[in-house]
Tab-separated table of N, CA, C and O and ligand atoms in Angstrom:
chain	number	residue	atom	x	y	z
B	259	UNK	N	-3.384	-219.641	-148.392
B	259	UNK	CA	-4.148	-218.036	-147.808
B	259	UNK	C	-5.195	-218.576	-148.068
B	259	UNK	O	-5.242	-218.518	-149.602
B	260	UNK	N	-6.708	-218.593	-148.570
B	260	UNK	CA	-7.742	-218.454	-148.891
B	260	UNK	C	-8.445	-219.247	-148.724
B	260	UNK	O	-9.664	-220.091	-148.651
B	261	UNK	N	-8.292	-221.637	-148.226
B	261	UNK	CA	-8.535	-222.388	-148.553
B	261	UNK	C	-8.838	-223.102	-146.743
B	261	UNK	O	-9.742	-223.550	-146.046
B	262	UNK	N	-7.933	-221.818	-145.180
B	262	UNK	CA	-8.811	-221.982	-145.012
B	262	UNK	C	-10.843	-222.417	-143.969
B	262	UNK	O	-10.909	-221.378	-144.886
B	263	UNK	N	-11.001	-222.461	-143.384
B	263	UNK	CA	-12.576	-222.479	-142.498
B	263	UNK	C	-11.904	-222.352	-141.759
B	263	UNK	O	-11.988	-222.769	-141.215
B	264	UNK	N	-12.839	-221.222	-140.998
B	264	UNK	CA	-13.306	-221.307	-140.069
B	264	UNK	C	-14.681	-220.994	-139.139
B	264	UNK	O	-15.805	-221.105	-140.176
B	265	UNK	N	-15.043	-221.259	-138.569
B	265	UNK	CA	-16.282	-222.123	-138.047
B	265	UNK	C	-16.451	-220.208	-136.337
B	265	UNK	O	-15.702	-219.214	-136.122
B	266	UNK	N	-17.990	-220.355	-136.655
B	266	UNK	CA	-18.197	-218.755	-136.036
B	266	UNK	C	-17.581	-218.301	-134.953
B	266	UNK	O	-18.125	-217.845	-133.433
B	267	UNK	N	-17.625	-220.145	-133.781
B	267	UNK	CA	-16.640	-219.499	-132.379
B	267	UNK	C	-15.301	-219.037	-132.369
B	267	UNK	O	-14.927	-218.968	-131.548
B	268	UNK	N	-14.852	-219.292	-134.197
B	268	UNK	CA	-12.932	-218.505	-133.507
B	268	UNK	C	-13.031	-217.283	-133.487
B	268	UNK	O	-13.846	-216.366	-133.995
B	269	UNK	N	-12.073	-217.428	-132.451
B	269	UNK	CA	-12.158	-215.541	-132.681
B	269	UNK	C	-10.100	-215.648	-132.375
B	269	UNK	O	-9.182	-216.453	-132.690
B	270	UNK	N	-10.059	-214.059	-133.023
B	270	UNK	CA	-8.632	-213.588	-133.892
B	270	UNK	C	-8.639	-212.607	-132.826
B	270	UNK	O	-8.737	-211.902	-132.790
B	271	UNK	N	-7.074	-212.153	-132.991
B	271	UNK	CA	-6.572	-210.789	-132.051
B	271	UNK	C	-5.938	-210.203	-132.937
B	271	UNK	O	-5.536	-210.256	-134.175
B	272	UNK	N	-6.773	-208.900	-132.753
B	272	UNK	CA	-6.317	-207.883	-134.263
B	272	UNK	C	-5.327	-207.164	-133.469
B	272	UNK	O	-5.668	-206.117	-132.275
B	273	UNK	N	-4.231	-206.466	-134.486
B	273	UNK	CA	-3.343	-206.081	-134.218
B	273	UNK	C	-2.783	-205.530	-135.070
B	273	UNK	O	-3.029	-205.553	-136.296
B	274	UNK	N	-2.079	-204.054	-135.529
B	274	UNK	CA	-1.500	-203.581	-135.987
B	274	UNK	C	0.007	-202.966	-135.409
B	274	UNK	O	0.029	-202.630	-134.506
B	275	UNK	N	0.874	-203.506	-136.520
B	275	UNK	CA	2.110	-203.502	-135.774
B	275	UNK	C	2.921	-201.591	-136.018
B	275	UNK	O	2.030	-200.667	-136.602
B	276	UNK	N	3.762	-201.702	-135.150
B	276	UNK	CA	4.884	-200.208	-135.404
B	276	UNK	C	4.252	-199.690	-137.586
B	276	UNK	O	5.692	-198.944	-137.398
B	277	UNK	N	5.095	-200.585	-138.292
B	277	UNK	CA	5.627	-200.523	-139.034
B	277	UNK	C	3.950	-198.919	-140.041
B	277	UNK	O	4.354	-198.442	-141.214
B	278	UNK	N	3.018	-199.092	-139.670
B	278	UNK	CA	1.746	-199.540	-139.917
B	278	UNK	C	1.850	-197.919	-140.307
B	278	UNK	O	3.421	-196.191	-139.612
B	279	UNK	N	1.779	-197.010	-141.617
B	279	UNK	CA	1.623	-195.359	-142.694
B	279	UNK	C	1.148	-194.666	-142.131
B	279	UNK	O	0.978	-193.793	-142.831
B	280	UNK	N	-0.190	-195.258	-141.700
B	280	UNK	CA	-1.579	-194.255	-141.897
B	280	UNK	C	-1.965	-194.128	-143.380
B	280	UNK	O	-2.232	-193.224	-142.792
B	281	UNK	N	-1.634	-194.678	-143.838
B	281	UNK	CA	-2.606	-194.609	-145.438
B	281	UNK	C	-4.019	-194.555	-145.464
B	281	UNK	O	-4.484	-194.452	-145.897
B	282	UNK	N	-4.863	-195.310	-143.583
B	282	UNK	CA	-6.606	-194.682	-144.382
B	282	UNK	C	-7.463	-196.243	-144.882
B	282	UNK	O	-8.664	-195.874	-144.874
B	283	UNK	N	-6.602	-196.933	-145.083
B	283	UNK	CA	-7.180	-198.459	-146.210
B	283	UNK	C	-8.578	-199.028	-145.419
B	283	UNK	O	-9.220	-199.281	-145.882
B	284	UNK	N	-7.499	-198.696	-144.304
B	284	UNK	CA	-8.238	-199.998	-143.272
B	284	UNK	C	-9.663	-199.680	-143.094
B	284	UNK	O	-10.830	-200.573	-141.764
B	285	UNK	N	-9.268	-198.502	-142.756
B	285	UNK	CA	-9.818	-197.046	-142.225
B	285	UNK	C	-11.389	-197.146	-143.231
B	285	UNK	O	-12.156	-197.597	-142.720
B	286	UNK	N	-11.281	-197.292	-144.213
B	286	UNK	CA	-12.246	-197.217	-145.428
B	286	UNK	C	-12.862	-198.323	-145.102
B	286	UNK	O	-14.141	-198.927	-145.502
B	287	UNK	N	-11.376	-199.530	-145.527
B	287	UNK	CA	-12.873	-201.165	-145.415
B	287	UNK	C	-13.967	-201.008	-144.154
B	287	UNK	O	-14.920	-201.413	-144.602
B	288	UNK	N	-13.313	-200.655	-142.851
B	288	UNK	CA	-13.933	-201.561	-141.544
B	288	UNK	C	-14.118	-200.323	-140.969
B	288	UNK	O	-13.119	-200.459	-140.220
B	289	UNK	N	-14.497	-199.245	-140.844
B	289	UNK	CA	-14.327	-197.643	-139.764
B	289	UNK	C	-15.127	-198.600	-138.582
B	289	UNK	O	-14.879	-197.554	-137.446
B	290	UNK	N	-15.718	-199.633	-137.928
B	290	UNK	CA	-15.789	-200.373	-137.319
B	290	UNK	C	-14.399	-200.488	-136.386
B	290	UNK	O	-14.501	-201.304	-135.377
B	291	UNK	N	-13.730	-201.300	-137.166
B	291	UNK	CA	-12.827	-202.062	-136.948
B	291	UNK	C	-11.896	-200.846	-136.215
B	291	UNK	O	-10.681	-201.976	-135.477
B	292	UNK	N	-11.185	-200.199	-137.470
B	292	UNK	CA	-9.680	-199.408	-137.064
B	292	UNK	C	-10.638	-197.582	-137.579
B	292	UNK	O	-11.712	-197.233	-137.763
B	293	UNK	N	-9.295	-196.956	-136.643
B	293	UNK	CA	-10.288	-195.703	-136.371
B	293	UNK	C	-8.598	-194.868	-136.159
B	293	UNK	O	-7.330	-195.422	-136.457
B	294	UNK	N	-8.541	-193.491	-136.366
B	294	UNK	CA	-7.465	-192.861	-135.854
B	294	UNK	C	-7.906	-192.186	-134.632
B	294	UNK	O	-8.308	-191.831	-134.443
B	295	UNK	N	-6.195	-191.957	-134.200
B	295	UNK	CA	-5.829	-190.913	-133.306
B	295	UNK	C	-5.882	-189.747	-133.727
B	295	UNK	O	-5.867	-188.967	-134.337
B	296	UNK	N	-6.276	-188.876	-132.262
B	296	UNK	CA	-5.840	-187.578	-132.503
B	296	UNK	C	-4.469	-187.595	-132.907
B	296	UNK	O	-4.628	-185.968	-134.350
B	297	UNK	N	-3.265	-188.019	-132.862
B	297	UNK	CA	-2.334	-187.603	-133.248
B	297	UNK	C	-1.812	-189.003	-135.187
B	297	UNK	O	-0.891	-188.407	-136.023
B	298	UNK	N	-3.237	-188.337	-135.776
B	298	UNK	CA	-3.279	-189.742	-137.307
B	298	UNK	C	-3.179	-190.947	-137.302
B	298	UNK	O	-3.214	-191.524	-137.522
B	299	UNK	N	-2.681	-191.708	-135.705
B	299	UNK	CA	-2.261	-192.587	-136.081
B	299	UNK	C	-2.780	-193.977	-135.836
B	299	UNK	O	-4.257	-193.814	-134.999
B	300	UNK	N	-3.171	-194.304	-136.975
B	300	UNK	CA	-4.403	-195.478	-136.950
B	300	UNK	C	-4.130	-197.362	-135.249
B	300	UNK	O	-3.093	-197.419	-135.919
B	301	UNK	N	-5.257	-197.439	-135.050
B	301	UNK	CA	-5.287	-197.919	-134.157
B	301	UNK	C	-6.934	-199.014	-134.705
B	301	UNK	O	-8.205	-198.439	-135.708
B	302	UNK	N	-6.645	-199.863	-133.815
B	302	UNK	CA	-7.326	-201.017	-134.063
B	302	UNK	C	-9.133	-200.086	-132.484
B	302	UNK	O	-8.765	-200.005	-132.207
B	303	UNK	N	-10.409	-200.954	-132.568
B	303	UNK	CA	-11.025	-199.787	-132.307
B	303	UNK	C	-11.332	-201.207	-132.162
B	303	UNK	O	-12.365	-201.255	-130.603
B	304	UNK	N	-11.915	-201.830	-132.413
B	304	UNK	CA	-12.608	-203.558	-132.297
B	304	UNK	C	-10.509	-204.932	-132.229
B	304	UNK	O	-10.854	-205.587	-132.688
B	305	UNK	N	-10.633	-204.801	-131.473
B	305	UNK	CA	-8.792	-205.808	-130.742
B	305	UNK	C	-9.305	-207.433	-130.831
B	305	UNK	O	-8.403	-208.470	-131.103
B	306	UNK	N	-10.522	-207.945	-130.577
B	306	UNK	CA	-11.455	-209.512	-131.336
B	306	UNK	C	-12.283	-209.297	-131.974
B	306	UNK	O	-13.355	-208.931	-131.571
B	307	UNK	N	-12.060	-210.051	-133.027
B	307	UNK	CA	-12.642	-210.382	-134.405
B	307	UNK	C	-13.185	-212.005	-134.185
B	307	UNK	O	-12.573	-213.012	-133.276
B	308	UNK	N	-14.463	-211.298	-134.204
B	308	UNK	CA	-15.326	-213.619	-134.181
B	308	UNK	C	-16.139	-213.889	-136.250
B	308	UNK	O	-15.414	-212.297	-136.681
B	309	UNK	N	-17.011	-214.014	-136.098
B	309	UNK	CA	-17.429	-214.547	-136.979
B	309	UNK	C	-17.610	-213.442	-138.343
B	309	UNK	O	-17.591	-213.841	-139.090
B	310	UNK	N	-18.937	-212.630	-137.554
B	310	UNK	CA	-19.112	-211.273	-138.836
B	310	UNK	C	-18.576	-210.291	-139.442
B	310	UNK	O	-18.067	-209.897	-140.098
B	311	UNK	N	-17.473	-209.847	-138.232
B	311	UNK	CA	-16.546	-209.184	-138.563
B	311	UNK	C	-15.459	-209.647	-138.675
B	311	UNK	O	-15.008	-209.191	-139.445
B	312	UNK	N	-15.263	-210.708	-139.125
B	312	UNK	CA	-14.068	-211.691	-139.712
B	312	UNK	C	-14.106	-211.225	-140.615
B	312	UNK	O	-12.998	-211.043	-141.441
B	313	UNK	N	-14.653	-210.938	-142.076
B	313	UNK	CA	-14.891	-210.780	-143.950
B	313	UNK	C	-13.866	-209.832	-143.856
B	313	UNK	O	-12.690	-209.758	-144.490
B	314	UNK	N	-14.431	-208.541	-143.580
B	314	UNK	CA	-13.865	-207.534	-142.907
B	314	UNK	C	-11.985	-207.055	-142.767
B	314	UNK	O	-11.938	-206.394	-143.155
B	315	UNK	N	-12.338	-208.155	-141.607
B	315	UNK	CA	-11.321	-207.770	-140.525
B	315	UNK	C	-9.857	-208.018	-141.996
B	315	UNK	O	-8.816	-207.649	-141.909
B	316	UNK	N	-10.410	-209.900	-142.043
B	316	UNK	CA	-10.142	-210.070	-143.172
B	316	UNK	C	-9.266	-208.894	-144.972
B	316	UNK	O	-7.862	-209.773	-145.825
B	317	UNK	N	-10.298	-208.461	-145.444
B	317	UNK	CA	-9.785	-207.376	-146.563
B	317	UNK	C	-9.050	-206.084	-145.857
B	317	UNK	O	-8.108	-206.459	-146.633
B	318	UNK	N	-9.129	-206.319	-144.372
B	318	UNK	CA	-8.296	-205.137	-144.214
B	318	UNK	C	-6.615	-205.340	-144.537
B	318	UNK	O	-5.958	-204.875	-145.009
B	319	UNK	N	-6.774	-207.049	-143.272
B	319	UNK	CA	-5.767	-207.813	-143.735
B	319	UNK	C	-5.162	-207.527	-145.008
B	319	UNK	O	-2.961	-207.641	-145.331
B	320	UNK	N	-5.917	-208.092	-145.899
B	320	UNK	CA	-5.724	-207.917	-147.387
B	320	UNK	C	-4.646	-207.220	-148.660
B	320	UNK	O	-3.765	-207.680	-148.711
B	321	UNK	N	-5.505	-205.856	-147.546
B	321	UNK	CA	-5.162	-204.702	-149.008
B	321	UNK	C	-4.639	-203.740	-148.394
B	321	UNK	O	-3.861	-202.071	-148.076
B	322	UNK	N	-3.781	-204.156	-146.072
B	322	UNK	CA	-3.070	-203.011	-146.950
B	322	UNK	C	-1.851	-203.004	-147.084
B	322	UNK	O	-1.524	-204.274	-147.471
B	323	UNK	N	-0.982	-202.298	-147.855
B	323	UNK	CA	-0.201	-201.743	-148.562
B	323	UNK	C	0.951	-202.018	-147.412
B	323	UNK	O	2.580	-203.123	-148.108
B	324	UNK	N	2.120	-202.303	-146.609
B	324	UNK	CA	2.642	-202.974	-146.225
B	324	UNK	C	2.542	-204.146	-145.140
B	324	UNK	O	3.637	-204.264	-144.429
B	325	UNK	N	1.515	-204.289	-145.474
B	325	UNK	CA	1.055	-205.746	-144.307
B	325	UNK	C	1.169	-205.845	-142.352
B	325	UNK	O	1.835	-206.628	-142.231
B	326	UNK	N	0.841	-204.641	-142.158
B	326	UNK	CA	1.233	-204.239	-141.157
B	326	UNK	C	0.185	-204.904	-139.732
B	326	UNK	O	0.212	-204.654	-138.778
B	327	UNK	N	-1.466	-205.820	-140.783
B	327	UNK	CA	-2.117	-205.586	-139.781
B	327	UNK	C	-1.921	-207.219	-139.481
B	327	UNK	O	-2.036	-207.588	-140.422
B	328	UNK	N	-2.708	-207.231	-138.444
B	328	UNK	CA	-2.411	-208.959	-138.102
B	328	UNK	C	-3.052	-209.159	-137.252
B	328	UNK	O	-4.190	-208.752	-136.395
B	329	UNK	N	-3.558	-210.878	-137.694
B	329	UNK	CA	-4.661	-211.581	-137.213
B	329	UNK	C	-4.286	-212.713	-136.894
B	329	UNK	O	-3.579	-213.859	-137.394
B	330	UNK	N	-4.552	-212.556	-135.296
B	330	UNK	CA	-4.015	-214.193	-134.846
B	330	UNK	C	-4.658	-214.578	-134.457
B	330	UNK	O	-6.068	-214.067	-133.437
B	331	UNK	N	-5.016	-215.832	-134.175
B	331	UNK	CA	-6.483	-216.506	-133.406
B	331	UNK	C	-5.846	-217.213	-132.388
B	331	UNK	O	-4.836	-216.878	-131.437
B	332	UNK	N	-7.096	-216.983	-131.122
B	332	UNK	CA	-7.397	-216.948	-130.064
B	332	UNK	C	-7.654	-217.952	-129.524
B	332	UNK	O	-8.372	-219.372	-130.443
B	333	UNK	N	-6.897	-219.093	-128.485
B	333	UNK	CA	-7.457	-220.347	-128.074
B	333	UNK	C	-9.244	-219.975	-127.521
B	333	UNK	O	-9.327	-219.072	-126.889
B	334	UNK	N	-8.746	-221.550	-127.844
B	334	UNK	CA	-10.288	-221.792	-127.251
B	334	UNK	C	-10.854	-221.608	-126.335
B	334	UNK	O	-9.889	-222.202	-124.907
B	335	UNK	N	-11.498	-221.427	-125.412
B	335	UNK	CA	-12.233	-221.276	-124.041
B	335	UNK	C	-12.278	-222.576	-123.598
B	335	UNK	O	-14.132	-222.679	-124.097
U	468	SF4	S1	-3.842	-200.352	-144.291
U	468	SF4	FE1	-2.026	-200.821	-143.340
U	468	SF4	S2	-0.653	-198.696	-143.316
U	468	SF4	FE2	-2.757	-198.186	-143.722
U	468	SF4	S3	-3.435	-197.875	-141.606
U	468	SF4	FE3	-4.307	-199.421	-142.104
U	468	SF4	S4	-2.625	-200.566	-140.503
U	468	SF4	FE4	-1.869	-198.912	-141.312
């Protein structure tokens, strides 16, 4: 991790898997990308990440205590 470079046109699908324990770190890192449902479940608010939001999305991935956040490259159109 860390050496790959992304262009501003790269797009990633942001998602949280079932291992999430709703610790809230991701919501603290970027409340524009992550939030809580009424039942306390954490969910992504923006499923598609591009250049501007990639740094905080990557920080959330790195700081999730159980690795439940994923950023999958989306194909170029
Ligand atoms: S940081 Fe990870 S475990 Fe915590 S709420 Fe976000 S996805 Fe869930």
